[in-house]
């Protein structure tokens, strides 16, 4: 019997495979495509996933050759620009420009290096679960697994077969998106002459997007009311849509790829049904804002270490349930602000212009600008603090240290082995107990935890270090990078709550 089978080898499934293998879980990925996709469905990553890539030692590898990697000087909220460069300090939003085919290739390489088995051309047809495991059947295979994770996108068969609802709404507009090689006539010059600009253009018939992310290639998007084409979009259909919305015949150039989508706003009514879990687009779809990959990939880091602890007999009661209680509120939170962005982008006429102009004035102030940056980054997320049945729905208890439940800051540290960072300590995806100056840590915490049961536990890395202005005497950091506890008061209880001693 397989330990964990992942359905879908998109970015979410491949990231989860790597995270599970880091935790020592035997992992198989089933992908219906015979070959990896080559369409740039996504053009980059934004938010805390970039910090997680740094934690895993992958950021330099993924950033190589990227046209942009770092703190974003600006970003659109809907179609209202956020000018982070005007904050006078570090931008709250991180971006990494990387197209989806390269992202998938790197994640696939990573998962394979760690020992995950990836089987292409294996289309799931049905699944059924019982008390012992899950049976998976396809045209040419039949597998048994202890657990299954559906990373198979918005039309998830896993979600459907598990009987998990997917409430929400479907947009009444169609989005045509195309990447084109630069034509002989400069499309942006022609657009400017006709009163169009780079970015989103609002007209009485819809919206037109004109942008470029790399030299020699430009991106054109068209949104208008209607239904998605029944077959693949043709260049003639795309050009006609541009003409209807803008009133201009633009020199599009040669298409690299063309696609059509209809936005949806949905969150699964639960993330788990017995031995079946959901992650990524199978669990949530957002109508705007480029947040889907950030949320989906962060889902995987949350689920992997918990599933591994359960499989190894090291999970405290209720730990697997905290995947939903922590990550589903994040999706609901993200859906709210992406719905707001979609409305800002969609609203036309004088009403739309007035609303965007007013919000543009408000977003020029530091406090709302920083708040929106944190929203897009995901740094406003704060988890509850106990893996119990009454877990606090993503909100930490009043009176706890401000870092508890938040993503750990990347502190510059000095240890007896030399300089390091928090991110470097997180490479193996283990628990880290970071002593930043409390001299009696061993007596206070580890001694009170029956050290004999935790000594030699390879899940826990105890590090004594110094840093400038330490935020707390002690940080207990989870494998996914979030602080389970900060400070010494209550630390022994936090450790016994999260770290069930290894079985004899």
C-alpha positions as CSV (number, residue, x, y, z in Angstrom):
1,X,0.0,0.0,0.0
2,X,1.2,3.5,-0.9
3,X,1.6,6.0,2.0
4,X,0.3,9.1,0.2
5,X,-0.9,9.4,-3.4
6,X,-1.2,12.9,-4.9
7,X,-3.5,13.4,-7.8
8,X,-2.2,16.1,-10.1
9,X,1.4,17.1,-11.1
10,X,0.8,20.9,-11.4
11,X,2.8,23.2,-9.1
12,X,0.7,22.4,-6.0
13,X,1.0,18.6,-6.4
14,X,4.7,18.7,-7.1
15,X,5.4,21.1,-4.2
16,X,3.5,18.8,-1.9
17,X,5.4,15.8,-3.1
18,X,8.7,17.5,-2.2
19,X,7.5,18.6,1.2
20,X,6.3,15.0,2.0
21,X,9.6,13.5,0.9
22,X,11.5,16.0,3.1
23,X,9.4,14.5,6.0
24,X,10.3,11.0,4.9
25,X,6.9,10.0,3.5
26,X,6.7,7.6,0.6
27,X,4.9,9.6,-2.1
28,X,3.5,8.9,-5.5
29,X,2.1,11.5,-7.9
30,X,-0.4,10.6,-10.6
31,X,-0.7,13.0,-13.5
32,X,-3.2,12.5,-16.4
33,X,-1.0,14.4,-18.9
34,X,1.5,12.3,-20.8
35,X,3.9,15.2,-20.9
36,X,4.4,18.3,-18.7
37,X,2.4,21.4,-19.9
38,X,4.1,24.1,-21.8
39,X,1.5,26.9,-21.5
40,X,2.4,29.9,-19.3
41,X,-0.8,29.8,-17.3
42,X,0.9,31.7,-14.5
43,X,3.7,34.2,-14.9
44,X,5.1,34.4,-11.4
45,X,4.8,33.9,-7.7
46,X,4.0,36.5,-5.1
47,X,3.8,36.4,-1.3
48,X,5.0,34.1,1.5
49,X,5.7,31.2,-0.9
50,X,8.9,33.1,-1.8
51,X,10.0,33.0,1.8
52,X,9.2,29.3,2.0
53,X,11.3,28.7,-1.1
54,X,14.1,30.5,0.7
55,X,13.5,28.2,3.7
56,X,14.0,25.2,1.5
57,X,17.1,26.5,-0.2
58,X,15.4,26.8,-3.5
59,X,15.1,30.6,-4.0
60,X,18.4,31.1,-5.8
61,X,17.6,28.1,-8.1
62,X,14.1,29.4,-8.9
63,X,15.2,33.0,-9.4
64,X,18.0,32.2,-11.9
65,X,17.2,34.0,-15.1
66,X,14.1,35.7,-13.7
67,X,13.3,39.1,-15.1
68,X,12.4,40.2,-11.5
69,X,12.9,38.7,-8.1
70,X,12.7,40.8,-4.9
71,X,10.5,43.3,-3.2
72,X,7.9,44.8,-5.5
73,X,8.0,48.5,-6.1
74,X,4.4,48.4,-7.0
75,X,1.5,46.1,-7.8
76,X,-2.2,46.5,-8.9
77,X,-5.0,45.9,-6.5
78,X,-7.7,45.2,-9.1
79,X,-6.8,48.0,-11.5
80,X,-5.8,50.5,-8.8
81,X,-2.0,50.8,-8.6
82,X,-0.2,50.3,-5.2
83,X,3.0,52.3,-5.2
84,X,5.1,50.5,-2.5
85,X,8.2,52.4,-3.6
86,X,6.7,55.5,-1.9
87,X,6.6,53.8,1.5
88,X,10.1,55.0,2.2
89,X,11.2,51.5,3.4
90,X,11.1,47.9,2.4
91,X,8.1,46.9,0.2
92,X,5.8,44.5,2.0
93,X,5.3,42.4,-1.1
94,X,7.7,39.9,-2.6
95,X,7.6,38.8,-6.3
96,X,9.3,36.3,-8.4
97,X,8.7,36.3,-12.1
98,X,8.7,32.7,-13.3
99,X,6.4,31.2,-15.9
100,X,4.5,28.1,-15.0
101,X,6.3,25.6,-17.3
102,X,9.7,26.5,-15.7
103,X,8.1,26.5,-12.3
104,X,6.7,23.0,-12.8
105,X,9.9,21.7,-14.3
106,X,11.9,22.9,-11.2
107,X,9.4,21.5,-8.8
108,X,9.3,18.2,-10.6
109,X,13.1,18.0,-10.5
110,X,13.1,18.8,-6.8
111,X,10.4,16.2,-6.0
112,X,12.3,13.5,-8.0
113,X,15.6,14.4,-6.3
114,X,14.0,13.8,-3.0
115,X,12.6,10.4,-4.1
116,X,9.0,11.1,-5.1
117,X,7.6,8.8,-7.8
118,X,5.9,10.8,-10.6
119,X,3.7,8.7,-13.0
120,X,2.5,10.6,-16.1
121,X,-0.3,9.5,-18.3
122,X,-2.3,8.1,-15.4
123,X,-5.8,9.4,-15.4
124,X,-7.9,8.8,-12.3
125,X,-11.4,7.5,-13.0
126,X,-12.7,6.8,-9.5
127,X,-11.8,6.4,-5.8
128,X,-13.3,4.8,-2.8
129,X,-12.2,4.8,0.8
130,X,-12.6,2.5,3.7
131,X,-11.3,2.3,7.3
132,X,-7.9,1.1,6.1
133,X,-7.2,3.3,3.0
134,X,-8.3,4.6,-0.3
135,X,-8.6,2.6,-3.6
136,X,-7.8,4.5,-6.7
137,X,-8.7,3.2,-10.2
138,X,-7.8,4.4,-13.7
139,X,-7.8,3.0,-17.2
140,X,-4.6,1.0,-16.6
141,X,-4.0,1.0,-12.9
142,X,-5.4,0.2,-9.5
143,X,-3.7,1.5,-6.3
144,X,-4.2,1.4,-2.6
145,X,-3.1,4.3,-0.5
146,X,-3.3,5.3,3.2
147,X,-4.1,8.9,2.2
148,X,-4.9,10.8,-1.0
149,X,-4.5,14.5,-1.7
150,X,-6.4,16.0,-4.6
151,X,-4.2,18.7,-6.3
152,X,-6.2,18.2,-9.6
153,X,-7.4,21.8,-10.1
154,X,-10.7,23.6,-10.2
155,X,-12.5,20.7,-11.9
156,X,-11.2,18.2,-9.3
157,X,-12.4,14.7,-9.7
158,X,-11.0,13.9,-6.3
159,X,-13.2,16.5,-4.7
160,X,-16.2,15.3,-6.6
161,X,-15.6,11.6,-5.8
162,X,-15.1,12.5,-2.1
163,X,-18.4,14.3,-2.0
164,X,-17.0,17.6,-1.0
165,X,-19.1,20.7,-2.0
166,X,-17.6,23.6,-3.8
167,X,-19.9,26.6,-3.3
168,X,-19.4,29.9,-5.0
169,X,-20.0,31.9,-8.1
170,X,-19.0,31.8,-11.8
171,X,-18.3,35.1,-13.6
172,X,-20.5,36.2,-16.5
173,X,-17.4,37.4,-18.4
174,X,-14.9,35.6,-20.5
175,X,-11.2,36.4,-20.3
176,X,-9.1,35.8,-23.5
177,X,-5.4,35.9,-22.8
178,X,-2.6,35.7,-25.3
179,X,1.2,35.8,-25.5
180,X,2.5,37.2,-28.8
181,X,5.9,37.8,-30.4
182,X,6.6,41.4,-31.1
183,X,5.1,42.5,-34.4
184,X,6.9,44.8,-36.8
185,X,4.7,47.7,-35.7
186,X,5.1,48.4,-31.9
187,X,1.8,47.4,-30.3
188,X,2.3,49.9,-27.5
189,X,2.9,52.8,-29.8
190,X,-0.2,52.0,-31.8
191,X,-2.2,51.6,-28.6
192,X,-1.0,55.0,-27.3
193,X,-1.9,56.8,-30.5
194,X,-5.5,55.4,-30.1
195,X,-5.8,56.5,-26.4
196,X,-4.9,53.1,-24.9
197,X,-2.1,52.6,-22.3
198,X,-0.1,49.7,-20.8
199,X,-2.1,48.0,-18.1
200,X,-5.8,47.7,-18.0
201,X,-8.0,49.9,-20.2
202,X,-11.7,50.2,-19.3
203,X,-14.2,50.8,-22.2
204,X,-17.9,50.6,-22.4
205,X,-17.6,47.1,-23.9
206,X,-15.2,45.5,-21.5
207,X,-11.5,45.7,-20.5
208,X,-8.3,45.4,-22.4
209,X,-4.9,44.4,-20.9
210,X,-1.6,45.4,-22.6
211,X,1.6,44.5,-20.9
212,X,5.0,42.8,-21.3
213,X,7.1,40.7,-18.9
214,X,10.1,40.0,-21.2
215,X,11.7,41.6,-24.2
216,X,10.2,40.5,-27.6
217,X,7.0,39.2,-26.0
218,X,3.8,41.0,-25.1
219,X,0.7,39.9,-23.3
220,X,-2.8,41.0,-24.4
221,X,-6.0,40.2,-22.4
222,X,-9.6,40.9,-23.2
223,X,-12.5,40.7,-20.8
224,X,-16.1,40.9,-22.1
225,X,-19.5,39.5,-21.3
226,X,-20.2,36.2,-23.0
227,X,-19.5,32.5,-22.9
228,X,-16.2,30.8,-23.4
229,X,-15.4,29.4,-26.9
230,X,-16.3,25.7,-27.2
231,X,-13.0,25.0,-29.0
232,X,-9.5,26.4,-28.8
233,X,-9.3,30.2,-29.4
234,X,-8.1,31.2,-32.8
235,X,-6.1,34.3,-33.7
236,X,-9.1,35.7,-35.7
237,X,-11.4,35.3,-32.7
238,X,-8.9,37.0,-30.4
239,X,-8.4,39.9,-32.8
240,X,-12.1,40.3,-33.1
241,X,-12.5,40.5,-29.4
242,X,-9.8,43.1,-29.1
243,X,-11.6,45.2,-31.8
244,X,-15.0,44.8,-30.0
245,X,-13.7,46.0,-26.7
246,X,-11.2,48.7,-27.8
247,X,-12.5,49.8,-31.1
248,X,-9.0,49.4,-32.5
249,X,-7.2,46.9,-34.8
250,X,-4.0,46.3,-32.8
251,X,-0.9,44.7,-34.4
252,X,-0.9,41.6,-32.2
253,X,1.9,39.7,-33.9
254,X,2.4,35.9,-33.9
255,X,0.6,34.1,-31.1
256,X,2.8,32.0,-28.8
257,X,-0.3,30.7,-27.1
258,X,-4.0,31.7,-26.7
259,X,-6.4,30.7,-23.9
260,X,-9.9,31.5,-22.6
261,X,-11.0,31.3,-19.0
262,X,-14.1,32.2,-17.0
263,X,-13.3,33.3,-13.4
264,X,-14.8,31.6,-10.5
265,X,-15.0,32.5,-6.8
266,X,-15.2,29.3,-4.7
267,X,-13.9,27.6,-1.5
268,X,-14.5,24.0,-0.7
269,X,-16.9,23.5,2.2
270,X,-14.3,21.3,3.8
271,X,-10.7,20.3,3.0
272,X,-10.9,16.8,4.3
273,X,-13.2,13.8,3.9
274,X,-11.8,10.9,5.8
275,X,-8.5,9.9,4.2
276,X,-8.9,12.4,1.3
277,X,-7.5,15.9,1.4
278,X,-7.7,18.9,-1.0
279,X,-5.1,21.5,-1.8
280,X,-4.6,24.3,-4.3
281,X,-7.2,25.0,-6.9
282,X,-9.1,21.8,-6.0
283,X,-9.8,23.6,-2.7
284,X,-10.2,27.2,-3.7
285,X,-10.6,29.4,-6.8
286,X,-10.1,33.2,-6.7
287,X,-11.4,35.7,-9.3
288,X,-8.5,38.1,-9.4
289,X,-5.2,39.2,-7.9
290,X,-2.7,36.5,-8.7
291,X,-3.0,34.9,-5.2
292,X,-3.9,31.3,-6.2
293,X,-0.4,29.9,-6.4
294,X,0.7,31.6,-3.2
295,X,-2.2,30.2,-1.3
296,X,-2.1,26.8,-2.9
297,X,1.7,26.2,-2.5
298,X,1.5,27.4,1.2
299,X,-1.3,24.8,1.6
300,X,1.2,22.1,0.9
301,X,3.7,23.2,3.5
302,X,1.0,23.2,6.1
303,X,-0.4,19.7,5.2
304,X,2.9,17.8,4.6
305,X,4.4,17.9,8.1
306,X,1.1,17.2,9.8
307,X,0.4,14.2,7.5
308,X,4.0,12.9,8.1
309,X,3.6,13.2,11.9
310,X,0.3,11.3,11.7
311,X,1.8,8.5,9.5
312,X,4.7,8.2,11.9
313,X,2.6,7.9,15.0
314,X,3.8,11.3,16.3
315,X,0.8,13.4,15.8
316,X,-1.1,14.8,18.9
317,X,-4.9,14.5,18.8
318,X,-6.6,16.7,16.3
319,X,-3.4,17.6,14.4
320,X,-4.7,16.6,10.9
321,X,-7.9,18.6,11.5
322,X,-5.8,21.8,11.9
323,X,-5.0,21.7,8.2
324,X,-8.5,22.8,7.4
325,X,-8.9,25.0,10.5
326,X,-5.8,26.9,9.6
327,X,-5.8,26.9,5.8
328,X,-9.5,27.3,4.9
329,X,-9.8,30.6,6.7
330,X,-6.9,31.8,4.7
331,X,-8.7,30.9,1.5
332,X,-11.9,32.6,2.7
333,X,-9.9,35.7,3.6
334,X,-8.2,35.7,0.2
335,X,-11.5,35.2,-1.6
336,X,-12.8,38.3,0.0
337,X,-10.0,40.6,-1.2
338,X,-9.9,39.0,-4.6
339,X,-13.6,39.6,-5.0
340,X,-13.0,43.2,-4.2
341,X,-10.3,43.4,-6.8
342,X,-12.5,41.8,-9.4
343,X,-15.2,44.4,-8.8
344,X,-12.7,47.2,-9.1
345,X,-11.4,45.8,-12.3
346,X,-14.9,45.1,-13.7
347,X,-16.8,48.3,-12.9
348,X,-17.0,50.5,-16.0
349,X,-18.3,54.0,-16.8
350,X,-18.2,57.1,-14.6
351,X,-19.0,55.1,-11.4
352,X,-16.0,52.8,-11.9
353,X,-13.7,55.7,-12.7
354,X,-14.8,57.6,-9.6
355,X,-14.3,54.6,-7.3
356,X,-10.9,53.8,-8.6
357,X,-9.8,57.4,-8.4
358,X,-11.0,57.7,-4.8
359,X,-9.3,54.5,-3.8
360,X,-6.1,55.6,-5.6
361,X,-6.1,58.7,-3.3
362,X,-6.6,56.6,-0.2
363,X,-4.0,54.0,-1.2
364,X,-1.4,56.8,-1.4
365,X,-1.3,56.9,2.4
366,X,1.2,54.7,4.2
367,X,-1.1,52.8,6.5
368,X,-3.7,51.5,3.9
369,X,-0.8,51.0,1.4
370,X,1.1,48.8,3.8
371,X,-2.0,47.0,4.9
372,X,-2.8,46.0,1.3
373,X,0.7,44.9,0.7
374,X,0.6,42.6,3.7
375,X,-2.8,41.3,2.5
376,X,-1.2,40.4,-0.9
377,X,1.9,39.0,0.8
378,X,-0.1,36.9,3.2
379,X,1.9,38.3,6.1
380,X,-1.3,39.2,7.9
381,X,-2.0,35.5,8.5
382,X,-1.9,34.4,12.1
383,X,-2.7,30.8,13.0
384,X,-4.2,29.4,16.2
385,X,-1.8,27.9,18.7
386,X,-3.1,24.4,19.6
387,X,-3.7,21.3,17.6
388,X,-6.9,20.5,19.6
389,X,-10.5,19.9,18.5
390,X,-11.3,23.5,19.6
391,X,-8.5,25.1,17.5
392,X,-9.1,28.8,17.2
393,X,-10.0,29.1,13.5
394,X,-6.8,30.9,12.5
395,X,-6.9,33.5,15.3
396,X,-4.3,33.5,18.1
397,X,-5.5,33.8,21.7
398,X,-5.3,37.3,23.2
399,X,-2.3,37.9,25.3
400,X,0.1,35.7,23.5
401,X,3.4,37.0,22.0
402,X,2.8,38.9,18.8
403,X,4.9,36.4,16.8
404,X,3.0,33.3,17.9
405,X,1.1,32.0,15.0
406,X,2.9,34.1,12.4
407,X,5.6,33.3,9.8
408,X,9.0,33.4,11.5
409,X,11.1,36.5,10.8
410,X,14.3,35.8,8.9
411,X,16.6,36.9,11.7
412,X,20.3,37.2,11.1
413,X,21.9,34.9,13.7
414,X,25.3,34.1,15.1
415,X,25.9,30.6,16.5
416,X,29.0,28.8,17.6
417,X,29.4,27.5,14.1
418,X,29.2,31.0,12.5
419,X,26.7,33.3,11.0
420,X,23.4,31.9,9.7
421,X,19.7,32.9,9.2
422,X,16.4,31.5,10.3
423,X,15.8,30.5,6.7
424,X,19.0,28.4,6.6
425,X,17.9,26.6,9.8
426,X,14.7,25.5,8.1
427,X,16.3,23.7,5.1
428,X,15.4,20.2,6.4
429,X,11.8,21.2,7.2
430,X,12.2,20.2,10.9
431,X,11.0,21.8,14.1
432,X,13.5,24.4,15.4
433,X,13.8,25.4,19.0
434,X,15.7,28.7,18.8
435,X,17.3,30.0,22.0
436,X,18.0,33.6,21.6
437,X,19.4,34.3,25.0
438,X,17.6,32.4,27.7
439,X,20.4,30.7,29.6
440,X,18.2,28.3,31.5
441,X,16.4,26.9,28.5
442,X,17.5,23.3,29.1
443,X,16.2,23.3,32.7
444,X,13.0,25.2,32.0
445,X,11.8,23.6,28.8
446,X,13.6,20.4,27.7
447,X,14.0,19.1,31.3
448,X,10.3,19.6,32.0
449,X,9.5,17.7,28.9
450,X,11.0,14.4,30.0
451,X,14.2,14.9,28.0
452,X,14.7,11.2,27.7
453,X,11.7,11.0,25.3
454,X,12.9,13.9,23.1
455,X,16.6,13.3,23.2
456,X,17.8,12.3,19.7
457,X,14.4,13.1,18.2
458,X,15.3,14.1,14.7
459,X,12.2,16.2,14.3
460,X,13.6,18.8,16.7
461,X,16.7,20.9,16.1
462,X,17.8,22.9,19.2
463,X,19.9,26.0,18.3
464,X,21.5,28.5,20.6
465,X,22.1,31.8,18.8
466,X,22.5,35.6,19.2
467,X,20.9,38.3,17.2
468,X,20.5,42.0,17.3
469,X,17.3,43.0,19.2
470,X,15.9,39.4,19.6
471,X,12.1,39.5,19.4
472,X,11.8,36.9,22.1
473,X,14.0,34.7,24.3
474,X,12.9,31.6,22.6
475,X,11.1,30.7,19.3
476,X,9.6,27.3,18.6
477,X,9.3,27.2,14.8
478,X,7.2,24.6,13.0
479,X,8.4,22.8,9.9
480,X,6.3,25.1,7.7
481,X,8.0,28.2,9.0
482,X,5.3,29.4,11.4
483,X,6.0,30.2,15.0
484,X,4.2,27.7,17.3
485,X,5.3,29.6,20.4
486,X,7.4,32.6,21.3
487,X,8.8,33.3,24.8
488,X,9.4,31.1,27.8
489,X,6.1,31.4,29.6
490,X,4.0,28.4,28.5
491,X,6.8,26.9,26.3
492,X,6.9,23.5,28.0
493,X,3.1,23.1,27.5
494,X,3.4,24.3,23.9
495,X,6.1,21.7,23.2
496,X,4.2,18.8,24.7
497,X,1.1,19.9,22.9
498,X,2.8,19.9,19.4
499,X,5.5,17.3,19.8
500,X,4.1,14.0,20.9
501,X,7.2,11.9,22.0
502,X,8.3,9.3,19.6
503,X,6.9,5.8,20.1
504,X,9.2,3.4,21.9
